[in-house]
PDB file of C-alpha atoms in Angstrom:
ATOM      1  CA  MET R   9      58.793 -45.036 -49.764  1.00  0.00           C
ATOM      2  CA  LYS R  10      55.090 -44.942 -50.700  1.00  0.00           C
ATOM      3  CA  LYS R  11      54.064 -46.058 -47.218  1.00  0.00           C
ATOM      4  CA  THR R  12      56.054 -43.283 -45.599  1.00  0.00           C
ATOM      5  CA  LEU R  13      54.476 -40.649 -47.849  1.00  0.00           C
ATOM      6  CA  THR R  14      50.979 -41.890 -47.109  1.00  0.00           C
ATOM      7  CA  ILE R  15      51.512 -41.625 -43.321  1.00  0.00           C
ATOM      8  CA  SER R  16      52.864 -38.082 -43.722  1.00  0.00           C
ATOM      9  CA  VAL R  17      49.797 -36.984 -45.657  1.00  0.00           C
ATOM     10  CA  LEU R  18      47.478 -38.503 -43.072  1.00  0.00           C
ATOM     11  CA  CYS R  19      49.323 -36.681 -40.294  1.00  0.00           C
ATOM     12  CA  LEU R  20      48.981 -33.403 -42.136  1.00  0.00           C
ATOM     13  CA  ALA R  21      45.291 -33.993 -42.699  1.00  0.00           C
ATOM     14  CA  PHE R  22      44.605 -34.626 -39.037  1.00  0.00           C
ATOM     15  CA  ALA R  23      46.919 -31.971 -37.594  1.00  0.00           C
ATOM     16  CA  PRO R  24      44.251 -29.196 -37.436  1.00  0.00           C
ATOM     17  CA  SER R  25      41.831 -31.508 -35.618  1.00  0.00           C
ATOM     18  CA  VAL R  26      44.414 -32.245 -32.927  1.00  0.00           C
ATOM     19  CA  ALA R  27      45.039 -28.501 -32.433  1.00  0.00           C
ATOM     20  CA  MET R  28      41.314 -27.741 -32.219  1.00  0.00           C
ATOM     21  CA  ALA R  29      40.814 -30.464 -29.641  1.00  0.00           C
ATOM     22  CA  VAL R  30      43.141 -28.637 -27.226  1.00  0.00           C
ATOM     23  CA  THR R  31      40.712 -25.639 -27.011  1.00  0.00           C
ATOM     24  CA  HIS R  32      37.482 -26.314 -25.124  1.00  0.00           C
ATOM     25  CA  TRP R  33      34.376 -26.165 -27.263  1.00  0.00           C
ATOM     26  CA  TRP R  34      32.880 -23.295 -25.256  1.00  0.00           C
ATOM     27  CA  GLU R  35      36.006 -21.250 -25.914  1.00  0.00           C
ATOM     28  CA  GLN R  36      35.863 -21.697 -29.671  1.00  0.00           C
ATOM     29  CA  PRO R  37      35.403 -18.411 -31.574  1.00  0.00           C
ATOM     30  CA  THR R  38      32.303 -19.761 -33.328  1.00  0.00           C
ATOM     31  CA  VAL R  39      30.400 -20.338 -30.048  1.00  0.00           C
ATOM     32  CA  CYS R  40      27.887 -17.592 -29.100  1.00  0.00           C
ATOM     33  CA  LYS R  41      28.504 -16.128 -25.644  1.00  0.00           C
ATOM     34  CA  LEU R  42      26.464 -13.837 -23.355  1.00  0.00           C
ATOM     35  CA  ASP R  43      27.773 -10.315 -22.921  1.00  0.00           C
ATOM     36  CA  PRO R  44      29.899 -10.282 -19.724  1.00  0.00           C
ATOM     37  CA  THR R  45      28.970  -6.638 -19.000  1.00  0.00           C
ATOM     38  CA  ASP R  46      27.579  -5.887 -15.524  1.00  0.00           C
ATOM     39  CA  CYS R  47      24.418  -3.768 -15.233  1.00  0.00           C
ATOM     40  CA  TYR R  48      25.781  -1.923 -12.198  1.00  0.00           C
ATOM     41  CA  THR R  49      29.317  -0.810 -11.363  1.00  0.00           C
ATOM     42  CA  SER R  50      29.313  -2.571  -8.004  1.00  0.00           C
ATOM     43  CA  MET R  51      26.874  -5.128  -6.641  1.00  0.00           C
ATOM     44  CA  GLY R  52      26.486  -6.297  -3.066  1.00  0.00           C
ATOM     45  CA  ILE R  53      23.513  -6.285  -0.711  1.00  0.00           C
ATOM     46  CA  GLY R  54      20.283  -5.610  -2.566  1.00  0.00           C
ATOM     47  CA  TYR R  55      21.453  -7.111  -5.867  1.00  0.00           C
ATOM     48  CA  GLU R  56      21.210 -10.485  -7.569  1.00  0.00           C
ATOM     49  CA  SER R  57      24.521 -10.280  -9.432  1.00  0.00           C
ATOM     50  CA  GLU R  58      24.177 -13.690 -11.160  1.00  0.00           C
ATOM     51  CA  MET R  59      20.822 -12.918 -12.783  1.00  0.00           C
ATOM     52  CA  TRP R  60      20.808 -12.061 -16.487  1.00  0.00           C
ATOM     53  CA  ASP R  61      18.840  -8.912 -17.341  1.00  0.00           C
ATOM     54  CA  SER R  62      17.691  -9.850 -20.850  1.00  0.00           C
ATOM     55  CA  ASP R  63      16.124  -6.457 -21.531  1.00  0.00           C
ATOM     56  CA  ALA R  64      19.267  -4.499 -20.662  1.00  0.00           C
ATOM     57  CA  ASN R  65      21.639  -7.249 -21.924  1.00  0.00           C
ATOM     58  CA  CYS R  66      23.823  -7.282 -18.822  1.00  0.00           C
ATOM     59  CA  TRP R  67      24.331  -9.139 -15.557  1.00  0.00           C
ATOM     60  CA  GLY R  68      22.730  -8.106 -12.278  1.00  0.00           C
ATOM     61  CA  MET R  69      19.247  -7.120 -11.107  1.00  0.00           C
ATOM     62  CA  LYS R  70      18.087  -4.946  -8.222  1.00  0.00           C
ATOM     63  CA  LEU R  71      15.897  -6.275  -5.432  1.00  0.00           C
ATOM     64  CA  ILE R  72      13.042  -3.799  -4.931  1.00  0.00           C
ATOM     65  CA  CYS R  73      11.431  -3.674  -1.470  1.00  0.00           C
ATOM     66  CA  PRO R  74       7.782  -4.785  -1.225  1.00  0.00           C
ATOM     67  CA  GLY R  75       6.569  -1.338  -0.100  1.00  0.00           C
ATOM     68  CA  ALA R  76       8.078   0.290  -3.192  1.00  0.00           C
ATOM     69  CA  LEU R  77       6.209  -2.025  -5.565  1.00  0.00           C
ATOM     70  CA  ASN R  78       3.007  -1.049  -7.329  1.00  0.00           C
ATOM     71  CA  PRO R  79       0.890  -2.720  -6.106  1.00  0.00           C
ATOM     72  CA  ALA R  80       2.708  -3.323  -2.815  1.00  0.00           C
ATOM     73  CA  GLY R  81       3.919  -6.877  -2.244  1.00  0.00           C
ATOM     74  CA  ASP R  82       4.998  -9.115   0.587  1.00  0.00           C
ATOM     75  CA  TYR R  83       8.572  -9.869  -0.509  1.00  0.00           C
ATOM     76  CA  PRO R  84      11.354  -8.094  -2.443  1.00  0.00           C
ATOM     77  CA  VAL R  85      11.234  -8.612  -6.206  1.00  0.00           C
ATOM     78  CA  THR R  86      14.042  -8.485  -8.781  1.00  0.00           C
ATOM     79  CA  ILE R  87      13.331  -5.892 -11.465  1.00  0.00           C
ATOM     80  CA  GLY R  88      15.332  -5.092 -14.586  1.00  0.00           C
ATOM     81  CA  ARG R  89      17.310  -1.881 -14.959  1.00  0.00           C
ATOM     82  CA  ASN R  90      15.192  -0.505 -17.827  1.00  0.00           C
ATOM     83  CA  GLU R  91      11.954  -1.294 -15.999  1.00  0.00           C
ATOM     84  CA  ILE R  92      13.162   0.644 -12.956  1.00  0.00           C
ATOM     85  CA  LYS R  93      14.120   3.628 -15.131  1.00  0.00           C
ATOM     86  CA  SER R  94      10.681   3.665 -16.754  1.00  0.00           C
ATOM     87  CA  GLY R  95       8.931   3.282 -13.406  1.00  0.00           C
ATOM     88  CA  THR R  96       7.184   0.074 -14.409  1.00  0.00           C
ATOM     89  CA  GLY R  97       5.871  -1.657 -11.300  1.00  0.00           C
ATOM     90  CA  ILE R  98       7.398   1.004  -9.009  1.00  0.00           C
ATOM     91  CA  ASN R  99       5.489   3.221  -6.568  1.00  0.00           C
ATOM     92  CA  SER R 100       6.542   6.772  -7.467  1.00  0.00           C
ATOM     93  CA  ASP R 101       6.421   7.747  -3.769  1.00  0.00           C
ATOM     94  CA  PHE R 102       9.594   5.692  -3.265  1.00  0.00           C
ATOM     95  CA  ASP R 103      13.250   6.249  -4.190  1.00  0.00           C
ATOM     96  CA  THR R 104      14.734   3.013  -5.549  1.00  0.00           C
ATOM     97  CA  ASN R 105      18.274   4.418  -5.465  1.00  0.00           C
ATOM     98  CA  VAL R 106      18.395   4.113  -1.671  1.00  0.00           C
ATOM     99  CA  LEU R 107      19.159   0.786   0.030  1.00  0.00           C
ATOM    100  CA  ASN R 108      16.597  -0.174   2.660  1.00  0.00           C
ATOM    101  CA  GLY R 109      18.003  -3.167   4.519  1.00  0.00           C
ATOM    102  CA  ASP R 110      18.522  -5.932   1.959  1.00  0.00           C
ATOM    103  CA  CYS R 111      16.518  -4.297  -0.850  1.00  0.00           C
ATOM    104  CA  PHE R 112      16.085  -0.918  -2.541  1.00  0.00           C
ATOM    105  CA  GLY R 113      13.239   1.533  -1.999  1.00  0.00           C
ATOM    106  CA  VAL R 114      12.526   4.112   0.707  1.00  0.00           C
ATOM    107  CA  ARG R 115       9.682   6.620   0.866  1.00  0.00           C
ATOM    108  CA  LYS R 116      10.766  10.013  -0.484  1.00  0.00           C
ATOM    109  CA  THR R 117      11.205  12.721   2.156  1.00  0.00           C
ATOM    110  CA  LYS R 118      12.252  16.360   2.439  1.00  0.00           C
ATOM    111  CA  ASP R 119      12.971  18.935   5.167  1.00  0.00           C
ATOM    112  CA  ASN R 120      15.325  16.555   6.991  1.00  0.00           C
ATOM    113  CA  GLY R 121      12.676  13.852   7.005  1.00  0.00           C
ATOM    114  CA  ALA R 122       9.871  16.009   8.470  1.00  0.00           C
ATOM    115  CA  MET R 123       7.802  15.613   5.292  1.00  0.00           C
ATOM    116  CA  ALA R 124       7.124  12.342   3.447  1.00  0.00           C
ATOM    117  CA  MET R 125       5.552  11.703   0.059  1.00  0.00           C
ATOM    118  CA  VAL R 126       2.179   9.927   0.090  1.00  0.00           C
ATOM    119  CA  ASN R 127       0.144   9.522  -3.123  1.00  0.00           C
ATOM    120  CA  GLY R 128       2.343  12.007  -4.956  1.00  0.00           C
ATOM    121  CA  GLU R 129       2.158  14.777  -2.335  1.00  0.00           C
ATOM    122  CA  TYR R 130       4.273  15.589   0.703  1.00  0.00           C
ATOM    123  CA  THR R 131       2.591  15.178   4.078  1.00  0.00           C
ATOM    124  CA  ARG R 132       3.708  15.808   7.663  1.00  0.00           C
ATOM    125  CA  VAL R 133       5.673  13.190   9.577  1.00  0.00           C
ATOM    126  CA  TRP R 134       4.234  13.336  13.092  1.00  0.00           C
ATOM    127  CA  CYS R 135       6.432  12.757  16.123  1.00  0.00           C
ATOM    128  CA  ASN R 136       6.007   9.357  17.744  1.00  0.00           C
ATOM    129  CA  GLY R 137       2.883   8.979  19.876  1.00  0.00           C
ATOM    130  CA  ILE R 138       0.851  11.843  18.399  1.00  0.00           C
ATOM    131  CA  LEU R 139      -1.234   9.823  15.910  1.00  0.00           C
ATOM    132  CA  ASP R 140      -3.814   7.462  17.397  1.00  0.00           C
ATOM    133  CA  THR R 141      -3.550   4.944  14.551  1.00  0.00           C
ATOM    134  CA  PRO R 142      -0.535   5.597  12.308  1.00  0.00           C
ATOM    135  CA  ASP R 143      -0.499   3.887   8.920  1.00  0.00           C
ATOM    136  CA  GLU R 144       3.291   3.719   8.624  1.00  0.00           C
ATOM    137  CA  TYR R 145       6.324   4.233  10.842  1.00  0.00           C
ATOM    138  CA  MET R 146       9.126   6.380   9.453  1.00  0.00           C
ATOM    139  CA  GLN R 147      12.646   6.984  10.710  1.00  0.00           C
ATOM    140  CA  ASN R 148      11.585  10.297  12.303  1.00  0.00           C
ATOM    141  CA  GLY R 149       8.041   9.437  13.352  1.00  0.00           C
ATOM    142  CA  GLU R 150       4.717   8.327  11.930  1.00  0.00           C
ATOM    143  CA  ILE R 151       2.477   9.142   8.960  1.00  0.00           C
ATOM    144  CA  THR R 152      -1.171   8.675   8.110  1.00  0.00           C
ATOM    145  CA  TYR R 153      -2.433   8.002   4.596  1.00  0.00           C
ATOM    146  CA  GLY R 154      -5.798   9.638   5.283  1.00  0.00           C
ATOM    147  CA  ALA R 155      -6.954  12.921   6.826  1.00  0.00           C
ATOM    148  CA  GLN R 156      -4.454  14.810   8.957  1.00  0.00           C
ATOM    149  CA  PRO R 157      -5.293  15.545  12.619  1.00  0.00           C
ATOM    150  CA  THR R 158      -7.053  18.868  13.177  1.00  0.00           C
ATOM    151  CA  CYS R 159      -5.815  21.697  15.377  1.00  0.00           C
ATOM    152  CA  ALA R 160      -8.520  20.904  17.955  1.00  0.00           C
ATOM    153  CA  GLN R 161      -7.537  17.227  18.121  1.00  0.00           C
ATOM    154  CA  LEU R 162      -3.905  18.161  18.668  1.00  0.00           C
ATOM    155  CA  ALA R 163      -4.680  20.974  21.128  1.00  0.00           C
ATOM    156  CA  GLU R 164      -6.608  18.552  23.328  1.00  0.00           C
ATOM    157  CA  TYR R 165      -3.249  17.099  24.317  1.00  0.00           C
ATOM    158  CA  GLY R 166      -1.302  20.357  24.147  1.00  0.00           C
ATOM    159  CA  TYR R 167       0.227  19.852  20.691  1.00  0.00           C
ATOM    160  CA  VAL R 168       0.532  22.196  17.728  1.00  0.00           C
ATOM    161  CA  ALA R 169       1.319  21.230  14.112  1.00  0.00           C
ATOM    162  CA  ALA R 170       4.729  22.907  14.255  1.00  0.00           C
ATOM    163  CA  VAL R 171       8.131  21.416  13.458  1.00  0.00           C
ATOM    164  CA  ASN R 172       9.783  19.733  16.423  1.00  0.00           C
ATOM    165  CA  ASN R 173      13.338  18.976  15.245  1.00  0.00           C
ATOM    166  CA  ASN R 174      12.678  16.607  12.307  1.00  0.00           C
ATOM    167  CA  CYS R 175       8.993  15.794  12.873  1.00  0.00           C
ATOM    168  CA  TYR R 176       5.744  17.661  13.546  1.00  0.00           C
ATOM    169  CA  GLY R 177       4.086  18.043  16.908  1.00  0.00           C
ATOM    170  CA  LYS R 178       5.376  20.723  19.279  1.00  0.00           C
ATOM    171  CA  TYR R 179       4.114  20.574  22.865  1.00  0.00           C
ATOM    172  CA  TYR R 180       2.853  23.636  24.764  1.00  0.00           C
ATOM    173  CA  ASP R 181       2.036  23.457  28.462  1.00  0.00           C
ATOM    174  CA  GLN R 182      -1.682  24.221  28.710  1.00  0.00           C
ATOM    175  CA  SER R 183      -1.192  25.973  32.041  1.00  0.00           C
ATOM    176  CA  GLN R 184       0.961  28.540  30.221  1.00  0.00           C
ATOM    177  CA  TYR R 185      -0.539  28.648  26.719  1.00  0.00           C
ATOM    178  CA  TYR R 186      -3.985  28.655  25.172  1.00  0.00           C
ATOM    179  CA  ILE R 187      -4.140  27.110  21.688  1.00  0.00           C
ATOM    180  CA  GLU R 188      -6.877  28.782  19.658  1.00  0.00           C
ATOM    181  CA  CYS R 189      -8.167  26.763  16.706  1.00  0.00           C
ATOM    182  CA  ASN R 190     -10.297  27.701  13.742  1.00  0.00           C
ATOM    183  CA  GLY R 191     -12.609  24.993  12.418  1.00  0.00           C
ATOM    184  CA  ASN R 192     -10.893  21.960  10.940  1.00  0.00           C
ATOM    185  CA  ASP R 193      -7.619  23.715  10.131  1.00  0.00           C
ATOM    186  CA  VAL R 194      -4.451  21.897  11.095  1.00  0.00           C
ATOM    187  CA  MET R 195      -2.614  25.025  12.246  1.00  0.00           C
ATOM    188  CA  PRO R 196      -3.900  27.118  15.191  1.00  0.00           C
ATOM    189  CA  SER R 197      -5.186  30.619  14.497  1.00  0.00           C
ATOM    190  CA  ARG R 198      -3.422  31.962  17.582  1.00  0.00           C
ATOM    191  CA  LEU R 199      -1.198  30.812  20.419  1.00  0.00           C
ATOM    192  CA  ILE R 200      -1.945  32.892  23.531  1.00  0.00           C
ATOM    193  CA  LEU R 201       0.513  33.253  26.383  1.00  0.00           C
ATOM    194  CA  LEU R 202      -1.420  33.150  29.646  1.00  0.00           C
ATOM    195  CA  ASN R 203       1.282  34.778  31.818  1.00  0.00           C
ATOM    196  CA  GLY R 204       0.491  32.407  34.651  1.00  0.00           C
ATOM    197  CA  ALA R 205      -3.296  32.955  34.571  1.00  0.00           C
ATOM    198  CA  ASP R 206      -5.544  29.932  34.877  1.00  0.00           C
ATOM    199  CA  TYR R 207      -8.010  30.360  32.039  1.00  0.00           C
ATOM    200  CA  THR R 208     -10.220  27.588  33.458  1.00  0.00           C
ATOM    201  CA  MET R 209     -11.110  29.575  36.611  1.00  0.00           C
ATOM    202  CA  ASN R 210     -14.221  31.756  36.846  1.00  0.00           C
ATOM    203  CA  VAL R 211     -13.044  35.311  37.344  1.00  0.00           C
ATOM    204  CA  ALA R 212     -15.193  38.374  37.949  1.00  0.00           C
ATOM    205  CA  GLY R 213     -15.539  40.352  34.758  1.00  0.00           C
ATOM    206  CA  ALA R 214     -14.261  37.457  32.620  1.00  0.00           C
ATOM    207  CA  PRO R 215     -15.676  37.079  29.078  1.00  0.00           C
ATOM    208  CA  ALA R 216     -18.968  35.230  29.068  1.00  0.00           C
ATOM    209  CA  ASP R 217     -18.176  33.098  26.030  1.00  0.00           C
ATOM    210  CA  GLU R 218     -15.533  32.416  23.393  1.00  0.00           C
ATOM    211  CA  SER R 219     -16.768  35.204  21.142  1.00  0.00           C
ATOM    212  CA  ALA R 220     -16.441  37.752  23.948  1.00  0.00           C
ATOM    213  CA  ALA R 221     -12.989  36.425  24.775  1.00  0.00           C
ATOM    214  CA  ASP R 222     -11.920  36.813  21.136  1.00  0.00           C
ATOM    215  CA  LYS R 223     -13.076  40.435  21.137  1.00  0.00           C
ATOM    216  CA  LEU R 224     -11.180  41.100  24.347  1.00  0.00           C
ATOM    217  CA  PHE R 225      -7.983  39.593  22.996  1.00  0.00           C
ATOM    218  CA  ASP R 226      -8.353  41.556  19.753  1.00  0.00           C
ATOM    219  CA  LYS R 227      -8.682  44.752  21.774  1.00  0.00           C
ATOM    220  CA  MET R 228      -5.636  43.850  23.874  1.00  0.00           C
ATOM    221  CA  GLU R 229      -3.643  43.101  20.736  1.00  0.00           C
ATOM    222  CA  SER R 230      -4.668  46.414  19.149  1.00  0.00           C
ATOM    223  CA  THR R 231      -3.721  48.360  22.282  1.00  0.00           C
ATOM    224  CA  SER R 232      -0.380  46.599  22.507  1.00  0.00           C
ATOM    225  CA  GLU R 233       0.327  47.327  18.846  1.00  0.00           C
ATOM    226  CA  SER R 234      -0.413  51.048  19.238  1.00  0.00           C
ATOM    227  CA  GLN R 235       1.726  51.311  22.367  1.00  0.00           C
ATOM    228  CA  ARG R 236       4.600  49.615  20.646  1.00  0.00           C
ATOM    229  CA  GLY R 237       4.329  52.149  17.815  1.00  0.00           C
ATOM    230  CA  ILE R 238       4.705  54.973  20.342  1.00  0.00           C
ATOM    231  CA  TYR R 239       7.598  53.657  22.409  1.00  0.00           C
ATOM    232  CA  PHE R 240       9.506  51.459  19.943  1.00  0.00           C
ATOM    233  CA  LYS R 241      10.451  53.247  16.781  1.00  0.00           C
ATOM    234  CA  ASP R 242      11.904  51.333  13.816  1.00  0.00           C
TER     235      ASP R 242
END
């Protein structure tokens, strides 16, 4: 009788240990576990979903494109959610909410892509082939980080700094138009319709120089304006 009682007590003493052994140690309630929360609602291309963002206490980190880094890099880099929000290590000219291939970060644009942000300011995106040495190729054309081309430089090839669909650089046939520039301005001061006249030919009574030609055109413009006031009433 005593032996039977002793065995029963031993069984009772070890019963909890047997039950605990059934549950894996990592599933025990006393084991500390990482928060299973994801940093982003959905993660695919451009994310490292298995990386732990210790600062934000969640899973998943964005891959930021090398051009969007500050300073620019050679390869995409994973950056934490809070760092991206604060702008740490991010070039403010870029939007890190937009996927660019297999990473995030495209240069900010406006006006249907005709203007792009460079060093905190929007600059013209020139149509392909207008810039001699572009610094960067955009979806709609090319940009330069330095000085913009002048009116005279553009006019040499028949171009004007006007919007051409979603980039800048509108072509005017030089046999039909004369592009008048003023110093180093980007935009022309006037665009003169030649009406079929060849302004390169020497014509009797033609203005002797550019100053004389400007005076003649001003006079023609004034006459035209006064005649319009007589015959075309508002």
